[in-house]
Amino acid sequence: MLSGISRRGVVLCKSCCRQYSVVGLDPVSEMRSVPASIVLPSYHRNGIPPPRLPTVDIKSKDEISRLREAGHITGGILDKVMDMVQVGITTDELDRYAHDQIVSQAAYPAPLNYRGYPKSICTSVNNVLCHGIPNSRQLQDGDIISIDVSIFYKGVFGDCCSTKVVGQGDSTVHELTKVTKDSTLAAIETCKPGVRLCAVGNTISDYAERAGFSICKEFIGHGIGSYFHGLPEVYHYSNSHGPSLRPGMVFTIEPILMEGRDRMSILADGWTAVSADSKRAAQFEHTILITDNEPEILSPHR
């Protein structure tokens, strides 16, 4: 059967004729508060982050130690939130749980009021590529959800993301999830001193093309440290850009693989990125450190 969208916003998956819902915008609850004891990032009031550094910075031993601690906390919280994913739970409930977990670690949920973003995590379901705002929609059997958790802790940021199939799902969505994770881990393995950064995108592109998926080119990985987003820019598709890697660099690798065409749009909330053809997407992310030898994953999670 050919895939298509019905008037009710239901897509028929051509691989097995299972249906999944096309996700739009649903009611969003009020922004959550943080305890007065939490150390706040500079943008917590006005939503405006500071200008990014003009060059790639090499982290000090102290910065690496704090980034490692922040990354481990972030990855641990992501695993706990992913364990909460089940049919019937709302993404707002996942946000509330994640928020409470983050502040219990004396950390600040980094997305909260970043450029005005209203929630503490990102929850992207089905045709939502990224930056999905947690809301009142209940997860359904066969949904796919990407959850991005990031924190501000001891003056630095942690950032990671994973994707899970809700309930049974179909063969295509399971393959999409697997290839996204496998391509990310394979790209991380290439990140050694002297290697050009473009090896990341070239590796991911090879995995995606062989599996018949496309790569979202609109969203990229980034440097991270005392700032949330900075240099280097990490492209997840085939390219020849980027510097040679040096020990002390820290950045994210976070590809979004798409079931359909590499086309997208932003919904009216100014955040939610969706596929133009309403087909599904998956994302996987780690923050990594370039060492003298093998790359170190700073945000270990499942």
CSV table of C-alpha atoms in Angstrom, one decimal:
chain,number,residue,atom,x,y,z
A,1,MET,CA,0.0,0.0,0.0
A,2,LEU,CA,1.3,3.5,-0.8
A,3,SER,CA,1.8,5.7,2.2
A,4,GLY,CA,-0.4,8.8,2.5
A,5,ILE,CA,-2.0,11.2,5.0
A,6,SER,CA,-5.7,10.9,5.7
A,7,ARG,CA,-7.9,13.9,6.6
A,8,ARG,CA,-7.6,13.0,10.2
A,9,GLY,CA,-3.8,13.3,10.2
A,10,VAL,CA,-3.1,9.6,10.3
A,11,VAL,CA,-0.3,8.1,8.2
A,12,LEU,CA,-0.3,4.6,6.8
A,13,CYS,CA,3.2,3.1,6.9
A,14,LYS,CA,3.8,1.4,3.6
A,15,SER,CA,6.1,-1.3,5.1
A,16,CYS,CA,3.3,-2.9,7.2
A,17,CYS,CA,0.2,-0.8,7.0
A,18,ARG,CA,0.4,0.2,10.7
A,19,GLN,CA,-1.0,3.7,11.4
A,20,TYR,CA,0.7,6.5,13.4
A,21,SER,CA,-0.6,9.9,14.2
A,22,VAL,CA,0.8,13.1,12.7
A,23,VAL,CA,1.7,15.4,15.6
A,24,GLY,CA,0.9,19.0,15.7
A,25,LEU,CA,0.5,21.5,18.5
A,26,ASP,CA,-1.3,20.8,21.8
A,27,PRO,CA,-1.9,22.8,25.0
A,28,VAL,CA,1.2,23.6,26.9
A,29,SER,CA,1.3,24.1,30.7
A,30,GLU,CA,3.0,27.0,32.5
A,31,MET,CA,6.8,27.3,32.7
A,32,ARG,CA,8.1,25.5,35.7
A,33,SER,CA,10.1,27.3,38.4
A,34,VAL,CA,13.5,26.3,40.0
A,35,PRO,CA,14.5,26.5,43.6
A,36,ALA,CA,16.3,29.6,44.7
A,37,SER,CA,19.4,27.5,45.5
A,38,ILE,CA,20.1,26.6,41.9
A,39,VAL,CA,22.9,28.4,40.1
A,40,LEU,CA,21.3,30.0,37.1
A,41,PRO,CA,22.6,30.6,33.5
A,42,SER,CA,22.9,34.1,32.3
A,43,TYR,CA,19.8,33.8,30.1
A,44,HIS,CA,17.4,32.6,32.7
A,45,ARG,CA,15.6,35.9,33.0
A,46,ASN,CA,15.6,37.5,29.5
A,47,GLY,CA,16.1,34.4,27.4
A,48,ILE,CA,19.1,35.8,25.6
A,49,PRO,CA,22.3,33.7,25.6
A,50,PRO,CA,25.7,35.5,25.4
A,51,PRO,CA,27.4,35.8,22.0
A,52,ARG,CA,29.3,32.6,21.2
A,53,LEU,CA,33.1,32.5,21.1
A,54,PRO,CA,34.7,33.3,17.7
A,55,THR,CA,37.0,30.3,17.7
A,56,VAL,CA,37.1,26.7,18.9
A,57,ASP,CA,38.3,26.6,22.5
A,58,ILE,CA,40.4,23.9,24.1
A,59,LYS,CA,39.1,22.9,27.5
A,60,SER,CA,41.3,23.0,30.7
A,61,LYS,CA,41.5,20.1,33.1
A,62,ASP,CA,39.1,21.8,35.4
A,63,GLU,CA,36.6,22.4,32.6
A,64,ILE,CA,36.8,18.8,31.5
A,65,SER,CA,36.2,17.6,35.0
A,66,ARG,CA,33.1,19.7,35.3
A,67,LEU,CA,31.9,18.8,31.8
A,68,ARG,CA,32.4,15.1,32.6
A,69,GLU,CA,30.3,15.5,35.8
A,70,ALA,CA,27.6,17.4,34.1
A,71,GLY,CA,27.5,14.9,31.2
A,72,HIS,CA,27.2,11.9,33.5
A,73,ILE,CA,24.3,13.6,35.4
A,74,THR,CA,22.6,14.5,32.1
A,75,GLY,CA,22.9,10.9,30.7
A,76,GLY,CA,21.6,9.4,33.9
A,77,ILE,CA,18.6,11.6,34.0
A,78,LEU,CA,17.9,10.9,30.3
A,79,ASP,CA,17.9,7.1,31.0
A,80,LYS,CA,15.4,7.7,33.9
A,81,VAL,CA,13.1,9.8,31.7
A,82,MET,CA,13.2,7.2,28.9
A,83,ASP,CA,12.2,4.5,31.4
A,84,MET,CA,9.1,6.6,32.1
A,85,VAL,CA,8.0,6.4,28.4
A,86,GLN,CA,4.8,4.3,28.0
A,87,VAL,CA,1.5,4.4,26.3
A,88,GLY,CA,-0.8,6.9,27.9
A,89,ILE,CA,1.7,9.2,29.5
A,90,THR,CA,1.8,12.8,28.3
A,91,THR,CA,5.0,14.6,27.3
A,92,ASP,CA,4.2,17.2,29.9
A,93,GLU,CA,4.4,14.5,32.6
A,94,LEU,CA,7.8,13.5,31.2
A,95,ASP,CA,8.9,17.1,31.4
A,96,ARG,CA,7.7,17.5,35.0
A,97,TYR,CA,9.6,14.3,36.0
A,98,ALA,CA,12.7,15.4,34.2
A,99,HIS,CA,12.5,18.9,35.7
A,100,ASP,CA,12.3,17.4,39.2
A,101,GLN,CA,15.2,15.1,38.5
A,102,ILE,CA,17.4,17.9,37.2
A,103,VAL,CA,16.8,20.3,40.1
A,104,SER,CA,17.3,17.5,42.6
A,105,GLN,CA,20.9,17.3,41.3
A,106,ALA,CA,21.3,21.1,42.0
A,107,ALA,CA,21.3,21.6,38.2
A,108,TYR,CA,19.3,24.0,36.0
A,109,PRO,CA,17.3,22.6,33.0
A,110,ALA,CA,19.2,24.3,30.2
A,111,PRO,CA,16.3,24.7,27.7
A,112,LEU,CA,14.2,26.5,30.3
A,113,ASN,CA,13.7,30.1,28.9
A,114,TYR,CA,16.6,29.6,26.5
A,115,ARG,CA,15.5,32.1,23.7
A,116,GLY,CA,12.1,31.8,25.3
A,117,TYR,CA,11.7,28.1,25.2
A,118,PRO,CA,9.0,27.3,27.7
A,119,LYS,CA,9.9,23.8,29.0
A,120,SER,CA,12.7,21.9,30.7
A,121,ILE,CA,13.3,19.2,28.0
A,122,CYS,CA,12.5,18.6,24.3
A,123,THR,CA,10.1,15.8,23.4
A,124,SER,CA,9.8,15.2,19.7
A,125,VAL,CA,7.2,12.6,18.6
A,126,ASN,CA,6.7,10.9,15.2
A,127,ASN,CA,7.0,13.6,12.5
A,128,VAL,CA,8.6,16.1,14.8
A,129,LEU,CA,12.3,16.3,14.1
A,130,CYS,CA,13.4,18.2,17.2
A,131,HIS,CA,12.5,21.0,19.6
A,132,GLY,CA,9.1,19.5,20.3
A,133,ILE,CA,7.6,21.3,23.3
A,134,PRO,CA,6.1,19.0,26.0
A,135,ASN,CA,2.4,19.2,26.1
A,136,SER,CA,-0.9,17.5,26.9
A,137,ARG,CA,-0.8,14.9,24.2
A,138,GLN,CA,-0.7,11.3,25.4
A,139,LEU,CA,1.8,8.9,23.8
A,140,GLN,CA,0.2,6.2,21.7
A,141,ASP,CA,1.2,2.7,20.8
A,142,GLY,CA,3.5,2.8,17.8
A,143,ASP,CA,4.7,6.4,18.4
A,144,ILE,CA,8.4,7.2,18.3
A,145,ILE,CA,9.8,9.8,20.7
A,146,SER,CA,13.1,11.6,20.9
A,147,ILE,CA,13.9,13.1,24.3
A,148,ASP,CA,16.6,15.7,24.6
A,149,VAL,CA,17.9,16.5,28.1
A,150,SER,CA,20.4,19.2,28.8
A,151,ILE,CA,21.5,20.9,32.0
A,152,PHE,CA,23.6,23.8,33.4
A,153,TYR,CA,25.7,22.6,36.3
A,154,LYS,CA,28.8,24.1,38.0
A,155,GLY,CA,29.1,26.6,35.2
A,156,VAL,CA,29.0,24.2,32.3
A,157,PHE,CA,26.4,22.5,30.1
A,158,GLY,CA,25.6,18.8,29.6
A,159,ASP,CA,23.6,17.7,26.6
A,160,CYS,CA,22.3,14.4,25.2
A,161,CYS,CA,19.3,12.8,23.4
A,162,SER,CA,17.9,9.3,22.7
A,163,THR,CA,14.9,7.9,20.8
A,164,LYS,CA,12.5,5.2,21.8
A,165,VAL,CA,9.6,3.3,20.2
A,166,VAL,CA,6.4,3.4,22.3
A,167,GLY,CA,4.7,0.1,22.6
A,168,GLN,CA,5.1,-2.3,19.6
A,169,GLY,CA,5.8,0.0,16.6
A,170,ASP,CA,6.5,-1.2,13.1
A,171,SER,CA,9.6,-2.6,11.5
A,172,THR,CA,10.5,0.7,9.8
A,173,VAL,CA,10.5,2.8,13.0
A,174,HIS,CA,12.6,0.2,14.8
A,175,GLU,CA,15.2,0.2,11.9
A,176,LEU,CA,15.2,4.0,11.9
A,177,THR,CA,15.9,4.1,15.6
A,178,LYS,CA,18.7,1.5,15.3
A,179,VAL,CA,20.4,3.1,12.4
A,180,THR,CA,20.4,6.6,14.0
A,181,LYS,CA,22.0,5.2,17.2
A,182,ASP,CA,24.5,3.0,15.3
A,183,SER,CA,25.6,5.9,12.9
A,184,THR,CA,26.1,8.2,15.9
A,185,LEU,CA,28.3,5.7,17.7
A,186,ALA,CA,30.3,4.9,14.5
A,187,ALA,CA,30.9,8.7,13.9
A,188,ILE,CA,32.1,9.0,17.5
A,189,GLU,CA,34.7,6.3,16.9
A,190,THR,CA,36.3,8.4,14.1
A,191,CYS,CA,36.9,11.3,16.4
A,192,LYS,CA,40.7,11.1,17.1
A,193,PRO,CA,43.4,13.7,17.1
A,194,GLY,CA,44.3,14.9,13.6
A,195,VAL,CA,41.2,13.6,11.9
A,196,ARG,CA,39.1,16.1,10.1
A,197,LEU,CA,35.7,16.9,11.7
A,198,CYS,CA,34.0,16.1,8.4
A,199,ALA,CA,34.6,12.4,9.1
A,200,VAL,CA,31.5,12.7,11.5
A,201,GLY,CA,29.1,13.6,8.7
A,202,ASN,CA,30.7,11.3,6.1
A,203,THR,CA,30.3,8.3,8.5
A,204,ILE,CA,26.6,9.1,9.4
A,205,SER,CA,25.8,9.7,5.7
A,206,ASP,CA,27.1,6.3,4.8
A,207,TYR,CA,24.9,4.6,7.4
A,208,ALA,CA,21.8,6.6,6.4
A,209,GLU,CA,22.2,6.1,2.7
A,210,ARG,CA,22.7,2.3,3.0
A,211,ALA,CA,19.5,2.1,5.1
A,212,GLY,CA,17.5,4.3,2.8
A,213,PHE,CA,17.0,7.2,5.2
A,214,SER,CA,17.7,10.9,4.7
A,215,ILE,CA,19.6,13.2,7.1
A,216,CYS,CA,18.1,16.5,8.4
A,217,LYS,CA,20.6,19.2,7.3
A,218,GLU,CA,19.0,22.1,9.2
A,219,PHE,CA,20.2,21.1,12.7
A,220,ILE,CA,23.8,20.5,13.6
A,221,GLY,CA,26.0,19.4,16.5
A,222,HIS,CA,28.0,22.1,18.3
A,223,GLY,CA,30.7,23.0,20.7
A,224,ILE,CA,29.7,23.1,24.3
A,225,GLY,CA,31.3,24.2,27.6
A,226,SER,CA,30.6,27.2,29.7
A,227,TYR,CA,28.3,28.1,26.8
A,228,PHE,CA,25.4,26.0,25.5
A,229,HIS,CA,26.1,26.3,21.8
A,230,GLY,CA,29.4,27.3,20.1
A,231,LEU,CA,32.1,26.2,17.7
A,232,PRO,CA,32.8,23.9,16.1
A,233,GLU,CA,29.7,23.4,14.0
A,234,VAL,CA,29.3,19.6,13.4
A,235,TYR,CA,27.6,18.7,10.2
A,236,HIS,CA,25.9,15.3,10.1
A,237,TYR,CA,25.8,14.9,6.3
A,238,SER,CA,28.6,14.2,3.8
A,239,ASN,CA,30.8,17.3,3.7
A,240,SER,CA,34.4,18.5,3.6
A,241,HIS,CA,34.2,21.2,6.3
A,242,GLY,CA,35.6,21.6,9.7
A,243,PRO,CA,38.9,21.7,11.5
A,244,SER,CA,41.3,18.9,12.4
A,245,LEU,CA,40.5,17.5,15.8
A,246,ARG,CA,42.7,18.4,18.8
A,247,PRO,CA,42.8,17.0,22.4
A,248,GLY,CA,40.6,19.2,24.6
A,249,MET,CA,37.9,19.9,22.1
A,250,VAL,CA,34.3,19.1,23.4
A,251,PHE,CA,31.3,19.0,21.1
A,252,THR,CA,28.0,17.2,20.5
A,253,ILE,CA,27.2,14.8,17.7
A,254,GLU,CA,23.4,14.6,17.3
A,255,PRO,CA,22.1,13.5,13.9
A,256,ILE,CA,18.4,13.4,13.0
A,257,LEU,CA,17.6,10.7,10.5
A,258,MET,CA,14.4,10.9,8.5
A,259,GLU,CA,12.1,8.2,7.1
A,260,GLY,CA,11.2,10.4,4.2
A,261,ARG,CA,12.6,13.4,2.4
A,262,ASP,CA,15.0,15.9,3.9
A,263,ARG,CA,12.5,18.8,4.0
A,264,MET,CA,11.1,20.5,7.1
A,265,SER,CA,9.1,23.4,8.4
A,266,ILE,CA,8.7,25.2,11.8
A,267,LEU,CA,5.2,25.2,13.4
A,268,ALA,CA,3.5,28.4,14.7
A,269,ASP,CA,5.1,28.1,18.2
A,270,GLY,CA,8.4,29.0,16.6
A,271,TRP,CA,10.1,25.9,17.9
A,272,THR,CA,8.6,22.6,16.7
A,273,ALA,CA,10.4,21.4,13.6
A,274,VAL,CA,8.4,18.9,11.6
A,275,SER,CA,9.1,16.9,8.4
A,276,ALA,CA,7.4,18.3,5.3
A,277,ASP,CA,6.0,14.9,4.3
A,278,SER,CA,4.8,14.1,7.8
A,279,LYS,CA,7.1,11.0,8.0
A,280,ARG,CA,8.9,10.1,11.1
A,281,ALA,CA,12.4,10.9,12.5
A,282,ALA,CA,14.8,9.8,15.1
A,283,GLN,CA,17.7,11.5,16.9
A,284,PHE,CA,20.6,10.3,19.0
A,285,GLU,CA,23.1,12.5,20.8
A,286,HIS,CA,26.3,12.4,22.8
A,287,THR,CA,28.7,15.0,24.1
A,288,ILE,CA,32.2,13.9,23.4
A,289,LEU,CA,35.8,14.9,24.4
A,290,ILE,CA,38.7,14.6,22.1
A,291,THR,CA,41.6,13.0,24.0
A,292,ASP,CA,45.2,12.0,23.0
A,293,ASN,CA,43.8,8.6,22.0
A,294,GLU,CA,40.2,7.4,21.8
A,295,PRO,CA,37.3,9.9,22.1
A,296,GLU,CA,35.5,10.0,25.5
A,297,ILE,CA,31.8,10.0,25.7
A,298,LEU,CA,31.0,12.6,28.4
A,299,SER,CA,27.2,11.9,28.4
A,300,PRO,CA,26.9,8.1,28.8
A,301,HIS,CA,23.4,6.8,28.4
A,302,ARG,CA,21.6,3.8,26.8
